[in-house]
Amino acid sequence: MLNRLAAMARPASPIRERIEDIFWYGNCPRLIRTFAEEYDFSGKEVYVFCTSGSSGPEKSRQTIAEICKGANVHPAIRISNQSDDEIKAWAK
């Protein structure tokens, strides 16, 4: 029963190129993990950010860096009151 529930909690991913992460208790959801296991991140640039007012992106960034093998995972940012210029500078 537990194996079946675990499989249902990790459905096939419809994501192909762009991931817009949703945080669940400070970390990325299982769907992101499922996608990362199926996708070749070699040479890809990954930017982790959140707009959460409570939990920050650090734990999610660490998890994503571990599961996105071969990717260049940039420092994470919490976007709240940054200007467009500050966000553009982070994304470069």
JSON list of C-alpha atoms in Angstrom, two decimals:
[
{"chain": "A", "resi": 1, "resn": "MET", "atom": "CA", "xyz": [0.00, 0.00, 0.00]},
{"chain": "A", "resi": 2, "resn": "LEU", "atom": "CA", "xyz": [2.78, 2.47, 0.89]},
{"chain": "A", "resi": 3, "resn": "ASN", "atom": "CA", "xyz": [4.56, 1.83, -2.41]},
{"chain": "A", "resi": 4, "resn": "ARG", "atom": "CA", "xyz": [1.37, 2.53, -4.31]},
{"chain": "A", "resi": 5, "resn": "LEU", "atom": "CA", "xyz": [0.80, 5.76, -2.39]},
{"chain": "A", "resi": 6, "resn": "ALA", "atom": "CA", "xyz": [4.39, 6.83, -2.99]},
{"chain": "A", "resi": 7, "resn": "ALA", "atom": "CA", "xyz": [4.01, 6.17, -6.73]},
{"chain": "A", "resi": 8, "resn": "MET", "atom": "CA", "xyz": [0.82, 8.24, -6.83]},
{"chain": "A", "resi": 9, "resn": "ALA", "atom": "CA", "xyz": [2.63, 11.10, -5.07]},
{"chain": "A", "resi": 10, "resn": "ARG", "atom": "CA", "xyz": [5.21, 11.20, -7.87]},
{"chain": "A", "resi": 11, "resn": "PRO", "atom": "CA", "xyz": [3.30, 11.38, -11.16]},
{"chain": "A", "resi": 12, "resn": "ALA", "atom": "CA", "xyz": [4.97, 11.63, -14.56]},
{"chain": "A", "resi": 13, "resn": "SER", "atom": "CA", "xyz": [6.19, 15.13, -15.19]},
{"chain": "A", "resi": 14, "resn": "PRO", "atom": "CA", "xyz": [4.65, 17.31, -17.92]},
{"chain": "A", "resi": 15, "resn": "ILE", "atom": "CA", "xyz": [7.52, 19.80, -17.57]},
{"chain": "A", "resi": 16, "resn": "ARG", "atom": "CA", "xyz": [10.01, 19.98, -20.41]},
{"chain": "A", "resi": 17, "resn": "GLU", "atom": "CA", "xyz": [12.22, 23.08, -20.35]},
{"chain": "A", "resi": 18, "resn": "ARG", "atom": "CA", "xyz": [11.19, 25.63, -17.77]},
{"chain": "A", "resi": 19, "resn": "ILE", "atom": "CA", "xyz": [10.70, 24.86, -14.12]},
{"chain": "A", "resi": 20, "resn": "GLU", "atom": "CA", "xyz": [8.88, 27.32, -11.94]},
{"chain": "A", "resi": 21, "resn": "ASP", "atom": "CA", "xyz": [9.39, 25.82, -8.55]},
{"chain": "A", "resi": 22, "resn": "ILE", "atom": "CA", "xyz": [6.72, 25.77, -5.88]},
{"chain": "A", "resi": 23, "resn": "PHE", "atom": "CA", "xyz": [7.99, 25.44, -2.35]},
{"chain": "A", "resi": 24, "resn": "TRP", "atom": "CA", "xyz": [6.47, 22.97, 0.05]},
{"chain": "A", "resi": 25, "resn": "TYR", "atom": "CA", "xyz": [7.70, 23.50, 3.59]},
{"chain": "A", "resi": 26, "resn": "GLY", "atom": "CA", "xyz": [10.87, 25.17, 2.34]},
{"chain": "A", "resi": 27, "resn": "ASN", "atom": "CA", "xyz": [11.80, 22.61, -0.29]},
{"chain": "A", "resi": 28, "resn": "CYS", "atom": "CA", "xyz": [10.88, 21.67, -3.85]},
{"chain": "A", "resi": 29, "resn": "PRO", "atom": "CA", "xyz": [7.88, 19.37, -4.37]},
{"chain": "A", "resi": 30, "resn": "ARG", "atom": "CA", "xyz": [8.10, 15.76, -5.51]},
{"chain": "A", "resi": 31, "resn": "LEU", "atom": "CA", "xyz": [7.07, 16.68, -9.04]},
{"chain": "A", "resi": 32, "resn": "ILE", "atom": "CA", "xyz": [10.32, 18.63, -9.43]},
{"chain": "A", "resi": 33, "resn": "ARG", "atom": "CA", "xyz": [12.27, 15.64, -8.16]},
{"chain": "A", "resi": 34, "resn": "THR", "atom": "CA", "xyz": [10.49, 13.33, -10.63]},
{"chain": "A", "resi": 35, "resn": "PHE", "atom": "CA", "xyz": [11.26, 15.70, -13.49]},
{"chain": "A", "resi": 36, "resn": "ALA", "atom": "CA", "xyz": [14.91, 16.05, -12.48]},
{"chain": "A", "resi": 37, "resn": "GLU", "atom": "CA", "xyz": [15.38, 12.29, -12.47]},
{"chain": "A", "resi": 38, "resn": "GLU", "atom": "CA", "xyz": [14.14, 12.09, -16.07]},
{"chain": "A", "resi": 39, "resn": "TYR", "atom": "CA", "xyz": [15.83, 15.16, -17.59]},
{"chain": "A", "resi": 40, "resn": "ASP", "atom": "CA", "xyz": [19.43, 15.68, -18.72]},
{"chain": "A", "resi": 41, "resn": "PHE", "atom": "CA", "xyz": [20.66, 18.88, -17.09]},
{"chain": "A", "resi": 42, "resn": "SER", "atom": "CA", "xyz": [24.16, 18.70, -18.56]},
{"chain": "A", "resi": 43, "resn": "GLY", "atom": "CA", "xyz": [25.27, 22.24, -19.37]},
{"chain": "A", "resi": 44, "resn": "LYS", "atom": "CA", "xyz": [21.97, 23.82, -18.28]},
{"chain": "A", "resi": 45, "resn": "GLU", "atom": "CA", "xyz": [21.70, 26.97, -16.17]},
{"chain": "A", "resi": 46, "resn": "VAL", "atom": "CA", "xyz": [19.31, 26.69, -13.21]},
{"chain": "A", "resi": 47, "resn": "TYR", "atom": "CA", "xyz": [18.07, 29.70, -11.24]},
{"chain": "A", "resi": 48, "resn": "VAL", "atom": "CA", "xyz": [16.23, 29.03, -8.00]},
{"chain": "A", "resi": 49, "resn": "PHE", "atom": "CA", "xyz": [13.96, 31.72, -6.60]},
{"chain": "A", "resi": 50, "resn": "CYS", "atom": "CA", "xyz": [10.89, 32.13, -4.45]},
{"chain": "A", "resi": 51, "resn": "THR", "atom": "CA", "xyz": [8.34, 34.79, -3.62]},
{"chain": "A", "resi": 52, "resn": "SER", "atom": "CA", "xyz": [7.45, 33.24, -0.28]},
{"chain": "A", "resi": 53, "resn": "GLY", "atom": "CA", "xyz": [7.12, 35.48, 2.73]},
{"chain": "A", "resi": 54, "resn": "SER", "atom": "CA", "xyz": [8.03, 32.70, 5.14]},
{"chain": "A", "resi": 55, "resn": "SER", "atom": "CA", "xyz": [10.42, 30.02, 3.91]},
{"chain": "A", "resi": 56, "resn": "GLY", "atom": "CA", "xyz": [13.44, 30.95, 1.83]},
{"chain": "A", "resi": 57, "resn": "PRO", "atom": "CA", "xyz": [14.88, 29.19, -1.23]},
{"chain": "A", "resi": 58, "resn": "GLU", "atom": "CA", "xyz": [18.11, 27.88, 0.32]},
{"chain": "A", "resi": 59, "resn": "LYS", "atom": "CA", "xyz": [16.95, 24.32, 1.10]},
{"chain": "A", "resi": 60, "resn": "SER", "atom": "CA", "xyz": [15.24, 24.00, -2.29]},
{"chain": "A", "resi": 61, "resn": "ARG", "atom": "CA", "xyz": [18.39, 25.25, -4.03]},
{"chain": "A", "resi": 62, "resn": "GLN", "atom": "CA", "xyz": [20.49, 22.66, -2.21]},
{"chain": "A", "resi": 63, "resn": "THR", "atom": "CA", "xyz": [18.09, 19.87, -3.18]},
{"chain": "A", "resi": 64, "resn": "ILE", "atom": "CA", "xyz": [17.93, 21.04, -6.79]},
{"chain": "A", "resi": 65, "resn": "ALA", "atom": "CA", "xyz": [21.73, 21.19, -6.98]},
{"chain": "A", "resi": 66, "resn": "GLU", "atom": "CA", "xyz": [21.87, 17.57, -5.78]},
{"chain": "A", "resi": 67, "resn": "ILE", "atom": "CA", "xyz": [19.24, 16.21, -8.18]},
{"chain": "A", "resi": 68, "resn": "CYS", "atom": "CA", "xyz": [20.00, 18.28, -11.31]},
{"chain": "A", "resi": 69, "resn": "LYS", "atom": "CA", "xyz": [23.19, 16.47, -12.24]},
{"chain": "A", "resi": 70, "resn": "GLY", "atom": "CA", "xyz": [25.45, 18.43, -14.57]},
{"chain": "A", "resi": 71, "resn": "ALA", "atom": "CA", "xyz": [23.61, 21.75, -14.15]},
{"chain": "A", "resi": 72, "resn": "ASN", "atom": "CA", "xyz": [25.11, 25.04, -13.07]},
{"chain": "A", "resi": 73, "resn": "VAL", "atom": "CA", "xyz": [22.79, 25.92, -10.17]},
{"chain": "A", "resi": 74, "resn": "HIS", "atom": "CA", "xyz": [23.07, 29.62, -9.36]},
{"chain": "A", "resi": 75, "resn": "PRO", "atom": "CA", "xyz": [22.68, 31.17, -5.91]},
{"chain": "A", "resi": 76, "resn": "ALA", "atom": "CA", "xyz": [19.04, 31.37, -4.83]},
{"chain": "A", "resi": 77, "resn": "ILE", "atom": "CA", "xyz": [17.09, 34.56, -4.25]},
{"chain": "A", "resi": 78, "resn": "ARG", "atom": "CA", "xyz": [13.87, 35.49, -2.48]},
{"chain": "A", "resi": 79, "resn": "ILE", "atom": "CA", "xyz": [12.07, 38.00, -4.67]},
{"chain": "A", "resi": 80, "resn": "SER", "atom": "CA", "xyz": [9.98, 40.42, -2.67]},
{"chain": "A", "resi": 81, "resn": "ASN", "atom": "CA", "xyz": [10.97, 44.09, -2.88]},
{"chain": "A", "resi": 82, "resn": "GLN", "atom": "CA", "xyz": [13.79, 43.92, -5.43]},
{"chain": "A", "resi": 83, "resn": "SER", "atom": "CA", "xyz": [13.77, 46.26, -8.37]},
{"chain": "A", "resi": 84, "resn": "ASP", "atom": "CA", "xyz": [13.68, 44.97, -11.93]},
{"chain": "A", "resi": 85, "resn": "ASP", "atom": "CA", "xyz": [17.36, 45.90, -12.25]},
{"chain": "A", "resi": 86, "resn": "GLU", "atom": "CA", "xyz": [18.28, 43.86, -9.15]},
{"chain": "A", "resi": 87, "resn": "ILE", "atom": "CA", "xyz": [16.45, 40.82, -10.48]},
{"chain": "A", "resi": 88, "resn": "LYS", "atom": "CA", "xyz": [18.04, 41.19, -13.92]},
{"chain": "A", "resi": 89, "resn": "ALA", "atom": "CA", "xyz": [21.50, 41.43, -12.30]},
{"chain": "A", "resi": 90, "resn": "TRP", "atom": "CA", "xyz": [20.82, 38.21, -10.34]},
{"chain": "A", "resi": 91, "resn": "ALA", "atom": "CA", "xyz": [19.69, 36.40, -13.48]},
{"chain": "A", "resi": 92, "resn": "LYS", "atom": "CA", "xyz": [22.86, 37.21, -15.45]}
]
